[in-house]
CSV table of C-alpha atoms and ligand atoms in Angstrom, one decimal:
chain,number,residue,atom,x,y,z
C,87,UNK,CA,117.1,99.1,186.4
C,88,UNK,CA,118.8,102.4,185.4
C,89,UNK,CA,122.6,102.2,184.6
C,90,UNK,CA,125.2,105.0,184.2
C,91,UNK,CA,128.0,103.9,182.1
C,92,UNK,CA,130.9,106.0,181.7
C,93,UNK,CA,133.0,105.9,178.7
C,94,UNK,CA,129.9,103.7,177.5
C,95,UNK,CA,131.2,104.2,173.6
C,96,UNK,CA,134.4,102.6,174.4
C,97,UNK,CA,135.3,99.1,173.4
C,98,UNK,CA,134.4,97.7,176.9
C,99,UNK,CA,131.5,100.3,177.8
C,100,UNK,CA,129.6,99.4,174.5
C,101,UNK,CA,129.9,96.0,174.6
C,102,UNK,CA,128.5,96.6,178.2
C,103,UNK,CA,126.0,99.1,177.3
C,104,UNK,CA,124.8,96.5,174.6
C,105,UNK,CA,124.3,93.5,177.0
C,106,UNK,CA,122.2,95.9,179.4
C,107,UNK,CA,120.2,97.1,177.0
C,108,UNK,CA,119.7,93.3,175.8
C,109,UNK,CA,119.1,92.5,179.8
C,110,UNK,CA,116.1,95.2,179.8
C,111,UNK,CA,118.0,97.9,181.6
C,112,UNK,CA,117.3,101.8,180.9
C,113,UNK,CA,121.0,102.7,179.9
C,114,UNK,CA,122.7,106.3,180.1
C,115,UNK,CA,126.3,107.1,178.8
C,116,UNK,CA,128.4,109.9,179.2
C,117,UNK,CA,131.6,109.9,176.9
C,118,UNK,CA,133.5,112.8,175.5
C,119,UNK,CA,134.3,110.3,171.9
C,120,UNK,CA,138.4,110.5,172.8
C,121,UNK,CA,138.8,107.2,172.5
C,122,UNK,CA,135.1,105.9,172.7
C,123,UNK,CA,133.6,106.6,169.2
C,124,UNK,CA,129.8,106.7,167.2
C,125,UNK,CA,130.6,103.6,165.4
C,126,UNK,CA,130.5,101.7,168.5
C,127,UNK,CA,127.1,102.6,169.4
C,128,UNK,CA,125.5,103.0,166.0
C,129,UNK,CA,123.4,99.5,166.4
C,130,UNK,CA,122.1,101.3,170.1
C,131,UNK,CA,121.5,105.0,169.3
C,132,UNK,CA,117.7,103.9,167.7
C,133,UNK,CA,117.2,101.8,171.2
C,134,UNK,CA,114.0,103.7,173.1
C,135,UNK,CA,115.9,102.6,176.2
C,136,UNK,CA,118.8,104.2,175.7
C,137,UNK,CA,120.6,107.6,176.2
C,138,UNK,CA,123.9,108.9,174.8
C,139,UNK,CA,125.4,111.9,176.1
C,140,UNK,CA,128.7,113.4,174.8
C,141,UNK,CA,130.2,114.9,177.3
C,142,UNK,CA,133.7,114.3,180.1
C,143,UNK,CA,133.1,112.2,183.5
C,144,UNK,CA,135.0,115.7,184.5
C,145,UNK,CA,132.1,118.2,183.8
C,146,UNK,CA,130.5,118.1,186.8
C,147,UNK,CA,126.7,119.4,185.9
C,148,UNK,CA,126.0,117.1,183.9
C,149,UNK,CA,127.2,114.6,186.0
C,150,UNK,CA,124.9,115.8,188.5
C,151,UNK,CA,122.2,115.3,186.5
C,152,UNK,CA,123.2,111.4,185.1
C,153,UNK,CA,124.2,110.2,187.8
C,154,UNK,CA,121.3,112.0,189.8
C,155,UNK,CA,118.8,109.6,186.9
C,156,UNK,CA,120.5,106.5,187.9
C,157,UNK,CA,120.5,103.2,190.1
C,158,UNK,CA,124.1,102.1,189.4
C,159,UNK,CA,126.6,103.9,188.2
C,160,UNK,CA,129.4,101.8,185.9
C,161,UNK,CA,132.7,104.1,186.2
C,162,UNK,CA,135.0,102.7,182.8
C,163,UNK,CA,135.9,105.6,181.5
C,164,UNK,CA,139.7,106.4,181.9
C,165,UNK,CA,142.7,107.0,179.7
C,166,UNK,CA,143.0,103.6,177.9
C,167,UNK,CA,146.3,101.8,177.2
C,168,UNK,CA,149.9,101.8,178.1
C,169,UNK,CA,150.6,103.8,175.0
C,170,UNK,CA,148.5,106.6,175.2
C,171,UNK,CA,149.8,106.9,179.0
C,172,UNK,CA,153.1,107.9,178.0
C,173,UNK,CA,152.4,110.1,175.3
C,174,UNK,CA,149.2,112.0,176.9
C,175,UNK,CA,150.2,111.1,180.4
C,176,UNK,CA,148.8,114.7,182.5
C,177,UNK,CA,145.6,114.2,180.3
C,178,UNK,CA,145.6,110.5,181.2
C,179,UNK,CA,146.6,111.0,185.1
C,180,UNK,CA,144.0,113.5,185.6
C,181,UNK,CA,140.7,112.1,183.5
C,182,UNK,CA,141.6,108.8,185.7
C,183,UNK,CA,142.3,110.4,189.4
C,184,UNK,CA,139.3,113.3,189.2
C,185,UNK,CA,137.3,111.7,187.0
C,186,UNK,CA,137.2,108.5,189.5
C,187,UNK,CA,136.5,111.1,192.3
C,188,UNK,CA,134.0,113.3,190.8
C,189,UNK,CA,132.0,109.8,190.4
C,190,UNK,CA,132.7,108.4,193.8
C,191,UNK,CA,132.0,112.0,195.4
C,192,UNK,CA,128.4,112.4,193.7
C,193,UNK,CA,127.5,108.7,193.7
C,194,UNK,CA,127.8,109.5,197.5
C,195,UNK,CA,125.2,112.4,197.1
C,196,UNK,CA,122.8,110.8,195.3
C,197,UNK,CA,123.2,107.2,197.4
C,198,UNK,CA,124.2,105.4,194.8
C,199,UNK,CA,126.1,102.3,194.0
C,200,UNK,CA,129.5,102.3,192.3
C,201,UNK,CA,131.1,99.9,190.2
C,202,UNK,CA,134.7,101.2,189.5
C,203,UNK,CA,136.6,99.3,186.5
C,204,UNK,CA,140.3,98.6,187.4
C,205,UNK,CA,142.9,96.7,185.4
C,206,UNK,CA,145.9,94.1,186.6
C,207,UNK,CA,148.6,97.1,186.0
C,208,UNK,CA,147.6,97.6,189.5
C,209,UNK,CA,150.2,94.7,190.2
C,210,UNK,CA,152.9,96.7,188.7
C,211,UNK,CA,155.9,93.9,188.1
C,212,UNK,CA,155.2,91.3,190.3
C,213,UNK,CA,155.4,88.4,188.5
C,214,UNK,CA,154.0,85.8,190.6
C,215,UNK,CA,151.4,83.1,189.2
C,216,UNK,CA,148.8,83.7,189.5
C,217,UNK,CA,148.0,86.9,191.0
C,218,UNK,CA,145.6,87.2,193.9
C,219,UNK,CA,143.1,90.3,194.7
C,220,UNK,CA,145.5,91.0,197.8
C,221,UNK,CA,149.1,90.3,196.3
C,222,UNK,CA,151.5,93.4,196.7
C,223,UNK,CA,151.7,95.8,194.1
C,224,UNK,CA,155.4,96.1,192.7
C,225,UNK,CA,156.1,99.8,190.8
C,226,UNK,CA,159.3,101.2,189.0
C,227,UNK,CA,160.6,104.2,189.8
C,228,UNK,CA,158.6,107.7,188.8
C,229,UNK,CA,160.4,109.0,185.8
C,230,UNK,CA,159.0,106.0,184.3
C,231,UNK,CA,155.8,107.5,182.3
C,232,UNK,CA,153.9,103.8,182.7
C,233,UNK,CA,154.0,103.3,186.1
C,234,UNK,CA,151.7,106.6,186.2
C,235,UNK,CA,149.3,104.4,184.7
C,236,UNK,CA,149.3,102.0,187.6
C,237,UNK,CA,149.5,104.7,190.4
C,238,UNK,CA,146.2,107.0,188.9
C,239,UNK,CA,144.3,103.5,188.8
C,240,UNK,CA,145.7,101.9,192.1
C,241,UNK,CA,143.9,105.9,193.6
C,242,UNK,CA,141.3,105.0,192.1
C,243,UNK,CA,140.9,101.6,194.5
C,244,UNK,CA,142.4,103.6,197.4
C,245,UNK,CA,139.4,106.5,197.0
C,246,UNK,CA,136.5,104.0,196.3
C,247,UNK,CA,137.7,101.9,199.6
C,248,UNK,CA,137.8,104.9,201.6
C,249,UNK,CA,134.5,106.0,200.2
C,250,UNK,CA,133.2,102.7,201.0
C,251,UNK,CA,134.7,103.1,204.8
C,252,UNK,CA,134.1,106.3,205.9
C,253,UNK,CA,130.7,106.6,203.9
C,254,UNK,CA,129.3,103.2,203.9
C,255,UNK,CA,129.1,103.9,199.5
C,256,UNK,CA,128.4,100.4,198.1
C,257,UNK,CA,131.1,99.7,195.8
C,258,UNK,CA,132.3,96.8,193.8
C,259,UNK,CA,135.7,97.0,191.9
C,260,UNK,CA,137.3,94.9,189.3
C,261,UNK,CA,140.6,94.2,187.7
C,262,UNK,CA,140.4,93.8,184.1
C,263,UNK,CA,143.2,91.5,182.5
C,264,UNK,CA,144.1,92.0,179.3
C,265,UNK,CA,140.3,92.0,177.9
C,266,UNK,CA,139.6,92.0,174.0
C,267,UNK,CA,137.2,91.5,171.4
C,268,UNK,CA,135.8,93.2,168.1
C,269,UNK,CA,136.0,96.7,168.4
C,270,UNK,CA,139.3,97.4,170.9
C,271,UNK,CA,141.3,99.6,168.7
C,272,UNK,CA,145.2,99.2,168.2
C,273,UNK,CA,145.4,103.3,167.9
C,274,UNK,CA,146.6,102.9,171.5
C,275,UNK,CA,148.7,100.2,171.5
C,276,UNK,CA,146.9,96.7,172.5
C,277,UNK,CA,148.7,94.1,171.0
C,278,UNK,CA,145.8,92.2,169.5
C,279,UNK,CA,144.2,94.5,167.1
C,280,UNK,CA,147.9,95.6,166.2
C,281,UNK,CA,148.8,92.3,165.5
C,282,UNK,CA,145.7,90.9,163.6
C,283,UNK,CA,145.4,94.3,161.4
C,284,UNK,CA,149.6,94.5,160.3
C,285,UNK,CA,148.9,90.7,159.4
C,286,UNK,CA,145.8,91.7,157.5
C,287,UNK,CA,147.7,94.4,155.8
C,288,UNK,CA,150.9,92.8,154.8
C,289,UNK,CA,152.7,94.4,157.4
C,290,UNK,CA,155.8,93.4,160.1
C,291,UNK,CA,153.4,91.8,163.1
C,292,UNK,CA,155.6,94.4,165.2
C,293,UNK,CA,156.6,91.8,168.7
C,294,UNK,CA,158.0,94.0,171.3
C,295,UNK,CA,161.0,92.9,173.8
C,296,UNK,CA,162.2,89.1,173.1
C,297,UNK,CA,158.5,88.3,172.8
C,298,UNK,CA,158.9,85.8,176.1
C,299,UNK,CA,156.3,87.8,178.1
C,300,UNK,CA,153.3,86.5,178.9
C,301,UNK,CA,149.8,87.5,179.2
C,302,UNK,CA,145.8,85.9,179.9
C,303,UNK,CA,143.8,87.9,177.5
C,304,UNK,CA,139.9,87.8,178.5
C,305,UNK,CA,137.2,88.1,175.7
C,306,UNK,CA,135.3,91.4,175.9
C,307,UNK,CA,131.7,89.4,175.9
C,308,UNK,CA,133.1,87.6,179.0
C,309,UNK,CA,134.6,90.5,180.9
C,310,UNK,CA,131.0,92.6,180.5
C,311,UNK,CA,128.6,89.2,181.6
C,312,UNK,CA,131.0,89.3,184.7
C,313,UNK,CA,130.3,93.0,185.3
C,314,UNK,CA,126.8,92.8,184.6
C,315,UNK,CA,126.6,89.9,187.3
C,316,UNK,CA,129.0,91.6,190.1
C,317,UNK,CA,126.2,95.0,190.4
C,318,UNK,CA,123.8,92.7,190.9
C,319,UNK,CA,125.3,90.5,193.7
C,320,UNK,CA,125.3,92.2,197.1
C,321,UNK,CA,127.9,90.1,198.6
C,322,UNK,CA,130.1,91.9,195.7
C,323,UNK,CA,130.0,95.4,197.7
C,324,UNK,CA,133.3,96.4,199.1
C,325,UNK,CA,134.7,93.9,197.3
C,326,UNK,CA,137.4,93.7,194.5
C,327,UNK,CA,138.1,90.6,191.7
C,328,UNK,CA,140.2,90.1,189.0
C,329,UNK,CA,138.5,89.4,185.8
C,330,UNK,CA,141.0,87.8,183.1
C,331,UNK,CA,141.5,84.5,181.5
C,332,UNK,CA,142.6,81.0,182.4
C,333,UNK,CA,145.4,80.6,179.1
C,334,UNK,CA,148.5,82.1,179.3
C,335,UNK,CA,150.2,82.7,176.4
C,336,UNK,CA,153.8,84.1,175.4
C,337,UNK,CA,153.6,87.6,172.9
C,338,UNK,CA,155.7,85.3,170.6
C,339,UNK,CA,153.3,82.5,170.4
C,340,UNK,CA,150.4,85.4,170.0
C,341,UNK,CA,151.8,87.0,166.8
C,342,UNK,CA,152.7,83.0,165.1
C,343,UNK,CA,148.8,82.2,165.3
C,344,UNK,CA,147.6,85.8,164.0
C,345,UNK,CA,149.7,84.8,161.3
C,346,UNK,CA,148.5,81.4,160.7
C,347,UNK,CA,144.5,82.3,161.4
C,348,UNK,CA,144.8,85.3,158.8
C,349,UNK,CA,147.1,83.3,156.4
C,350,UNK,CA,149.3,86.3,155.9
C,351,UNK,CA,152.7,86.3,154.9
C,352,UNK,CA,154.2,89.1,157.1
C,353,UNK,CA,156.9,88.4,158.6
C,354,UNK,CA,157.4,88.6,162.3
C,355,UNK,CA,160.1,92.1,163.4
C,356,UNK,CA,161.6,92.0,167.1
C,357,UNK,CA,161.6,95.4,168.1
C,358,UNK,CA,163.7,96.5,170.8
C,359,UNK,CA,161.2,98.5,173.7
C,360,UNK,CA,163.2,101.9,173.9
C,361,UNK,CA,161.7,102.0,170.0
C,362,UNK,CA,158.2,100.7,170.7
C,363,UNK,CA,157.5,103.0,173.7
C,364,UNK,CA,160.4,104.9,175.6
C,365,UNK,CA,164.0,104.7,177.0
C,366,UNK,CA,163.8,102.8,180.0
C,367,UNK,CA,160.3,101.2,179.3
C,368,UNK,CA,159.6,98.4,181.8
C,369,UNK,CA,157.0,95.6,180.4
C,370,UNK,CA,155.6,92.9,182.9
C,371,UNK,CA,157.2,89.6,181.8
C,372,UNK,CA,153.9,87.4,183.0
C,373,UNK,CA,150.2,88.3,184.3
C,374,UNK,CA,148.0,85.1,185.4
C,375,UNK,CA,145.2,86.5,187.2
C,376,UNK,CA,143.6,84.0,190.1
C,377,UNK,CA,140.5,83.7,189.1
C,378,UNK,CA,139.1,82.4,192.0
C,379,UNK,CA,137.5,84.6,194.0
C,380,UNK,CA,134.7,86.1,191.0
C,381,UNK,CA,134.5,81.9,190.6
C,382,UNK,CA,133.0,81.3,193.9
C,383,UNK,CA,130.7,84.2,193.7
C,384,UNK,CA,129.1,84.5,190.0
C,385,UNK,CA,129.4,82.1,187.4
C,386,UNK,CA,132.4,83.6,185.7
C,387,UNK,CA,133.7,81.5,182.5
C,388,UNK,CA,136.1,81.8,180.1
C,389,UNK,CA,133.8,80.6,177.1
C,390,UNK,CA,136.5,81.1,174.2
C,391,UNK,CA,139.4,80.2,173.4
C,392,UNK,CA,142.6,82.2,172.5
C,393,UNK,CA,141.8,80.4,168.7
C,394,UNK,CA,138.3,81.7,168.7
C,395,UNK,CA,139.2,85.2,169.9
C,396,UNK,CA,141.5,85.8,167.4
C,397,UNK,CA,139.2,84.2,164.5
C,398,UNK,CA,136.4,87.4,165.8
C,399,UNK,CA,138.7,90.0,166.0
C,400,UNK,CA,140.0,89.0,162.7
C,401,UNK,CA,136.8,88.9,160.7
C,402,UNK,CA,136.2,92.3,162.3
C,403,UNK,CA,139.1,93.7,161.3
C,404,UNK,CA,138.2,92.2,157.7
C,405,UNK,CA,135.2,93.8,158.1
C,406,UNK,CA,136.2,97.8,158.9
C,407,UNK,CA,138.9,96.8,156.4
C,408,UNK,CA,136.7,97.0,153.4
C,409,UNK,CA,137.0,93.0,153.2
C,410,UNK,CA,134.2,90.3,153.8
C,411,UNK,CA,134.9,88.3,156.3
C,412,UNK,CA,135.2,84.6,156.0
C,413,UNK,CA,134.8,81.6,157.1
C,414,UNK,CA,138.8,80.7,156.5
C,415,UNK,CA,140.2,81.9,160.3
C,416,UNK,CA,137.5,79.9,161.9
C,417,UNK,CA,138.3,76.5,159.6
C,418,UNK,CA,142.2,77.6,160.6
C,419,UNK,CA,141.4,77.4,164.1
C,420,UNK,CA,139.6,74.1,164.1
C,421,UNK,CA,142.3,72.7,162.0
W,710,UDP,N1,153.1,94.4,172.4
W,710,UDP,C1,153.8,93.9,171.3
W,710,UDP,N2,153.6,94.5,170.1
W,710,UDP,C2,152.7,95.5,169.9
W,710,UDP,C3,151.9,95.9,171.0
W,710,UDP,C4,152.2,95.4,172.2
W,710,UDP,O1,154.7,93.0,171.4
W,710,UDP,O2,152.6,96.0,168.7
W,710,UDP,C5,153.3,93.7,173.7
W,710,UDP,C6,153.5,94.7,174.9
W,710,UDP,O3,154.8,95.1,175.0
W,710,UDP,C7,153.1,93.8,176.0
W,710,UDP,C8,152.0,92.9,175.4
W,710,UDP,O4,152.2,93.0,174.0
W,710,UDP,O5,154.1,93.0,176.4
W,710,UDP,C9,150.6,93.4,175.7
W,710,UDP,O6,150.5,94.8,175.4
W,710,UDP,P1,149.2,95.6,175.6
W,710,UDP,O7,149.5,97.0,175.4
W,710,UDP,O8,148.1,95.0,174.7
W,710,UDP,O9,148.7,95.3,177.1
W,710,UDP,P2,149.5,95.5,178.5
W,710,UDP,O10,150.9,95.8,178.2
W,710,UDP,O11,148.7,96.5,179.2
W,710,UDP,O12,149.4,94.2,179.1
């Protein structure tokens, strides 16, 4: 099997990248390095079977040619985080919106099939629990720079549907819930790698709003055995499934066990989110995904625990810190 992954040297694409390669796949990936980096691919760049090409989902030749190579294209890459979409958000809108067409216009050409990553932002602030593949989407007004997020992703579903209609383009799409894991940077403001590397450091573990919202965080290993399943099931196509975990957990809760797993004595700051992001910011206050409908198609399991997470994000951290890891978070989170 020949895969396409795009934004393959991102925190999700390499982990995915690494289980195809480990599943006997031929792997391509295209990613201009913007958020994706080297690092994350170091351990594959020697593989025979796979390719690296830097380079944007938007430059259509070489597109052309990659996706031209390929029996499955993976479509991750897109402007990551809520962060980044406010302070880059014409760079964001467009990568996501033409990039996502660009792939869907030549996977047509070439008769390919699609997988297009999506993410639960797509249900804007509906709140209810949990949230079902066909729930409405709820969305602030415009002038609020996040909900661009949402609207460049929820295209993205719109054009792969239509493509999928008027076409007859096998596509399967998935919403990813709050997915993390070794690697995921804090750069762009996910609140797991923030939390575990100010604890590391000393640092205020930085909890935004009253810290009462909720979300079901996903580990990354998880999240890319799902995908890695879903292109291979044909009763996926034309489909769409959340992928996120079964825990819910409040942001308050969160930042009192990175402190207790990493034994550090930061202290834990309440920061208003006009500070943290922008006047008028607007967070979801919970996101449950129902899980359901991925359940009674692949086996799709939650195989850690929000303990266990942490303890592997936080010896990575250690690790790109300088530190040894040790064996001290895992003991902390059997205890
Ligand atoms: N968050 C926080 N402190 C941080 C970064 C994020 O309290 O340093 C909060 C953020 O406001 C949100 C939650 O953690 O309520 C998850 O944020 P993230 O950006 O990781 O994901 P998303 O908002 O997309 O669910």
């Amino acid at each position: 099997m020949r895969l396409l992954i795009t934004g393959g040297a991102g925190f999700i694409g390499s982990h995915l990248a690494e289980l195809c390669i480990r599943e006997k796949a031929e792997v391509w990936i295209i990613d201009d390095l913007s958020t994706g980096s080297l690092d994350n691919i170091q351990s594959l760049l020697p593989h025979p079977n796979f390719h690296f090409v830097k380079g944007t989902v938007l430059d259509r030749e070489a597109m052309v040619t990659l996706v031209g190579t390929c029996d499955i294209v993976l479509h991750l890459a897109a402007a990551v985080g809520v962060k980044l979409v406010i302070d880059q958000p014409l760079e964001s809108m467009h990568t996501n919106i033409f990039g996502t067409e660009l792939t869907l216009e030549l996977a047509d050409k070439f008769r390919k099939k699609v997988f297009i990553t999506s993410t639960s932002e797509i249900y804007g602030c509906n709140d209810k629990v949990p949230l079902s593949e066909d729930d409405y989407r709820i969305y602030g007004s415009t002038t609020i720079a996040r909900w661009s997020y949402a609207g460049s992703k929820a295209m993205d579903e719109f054009l792969a549907l239509a493509y999928a209609k008027v076409k007859g383009l096998p596509v399967v799409i998935a919403r990813l819930f709050n997915t993390v894991g070794p690697r995921q940077t804090g750069r762009y403001g996910m609140v797991i790698p923030r939390f575990v590397r100010q604890a590391l450091q000393g640092e205020p573990i930085t909890v935004y709003g009253d810290g009462r919202q909720t979300r079901s965080f996903t580990y990354v290993g998880d999240v890319v055995r799902a995908i890695f399943a879903l292109i291979q099931e044909p009763k996926a196509v034309g489909e769409i499934f959340n992928i996120g975990g079964d825990h819910e957990i409040t942001i308050a809760d969160l930042a009192q066990r990175v402190k207790r797993l990493t034994g550090s004595a930061s202290k834990i700051r309440l920061v208003p989110y006009e500070e943290a992001y922008e006047q008028g910011f607007e967070d979801m206050r919970r996101r449950v995904p129902n899980t359901g409908k991925i359940k009674s198609l692949i086996d799709f399991q939650n195989r850690l625990s929000i303990d266990e997470i942490l303890c592997r994000v936080i010896d990575s951290e250690r690790q790109s810190l300088g530190r040894t890891p040790t064996s001290a978070a895992h003991e902390a989170a059997a205890n």
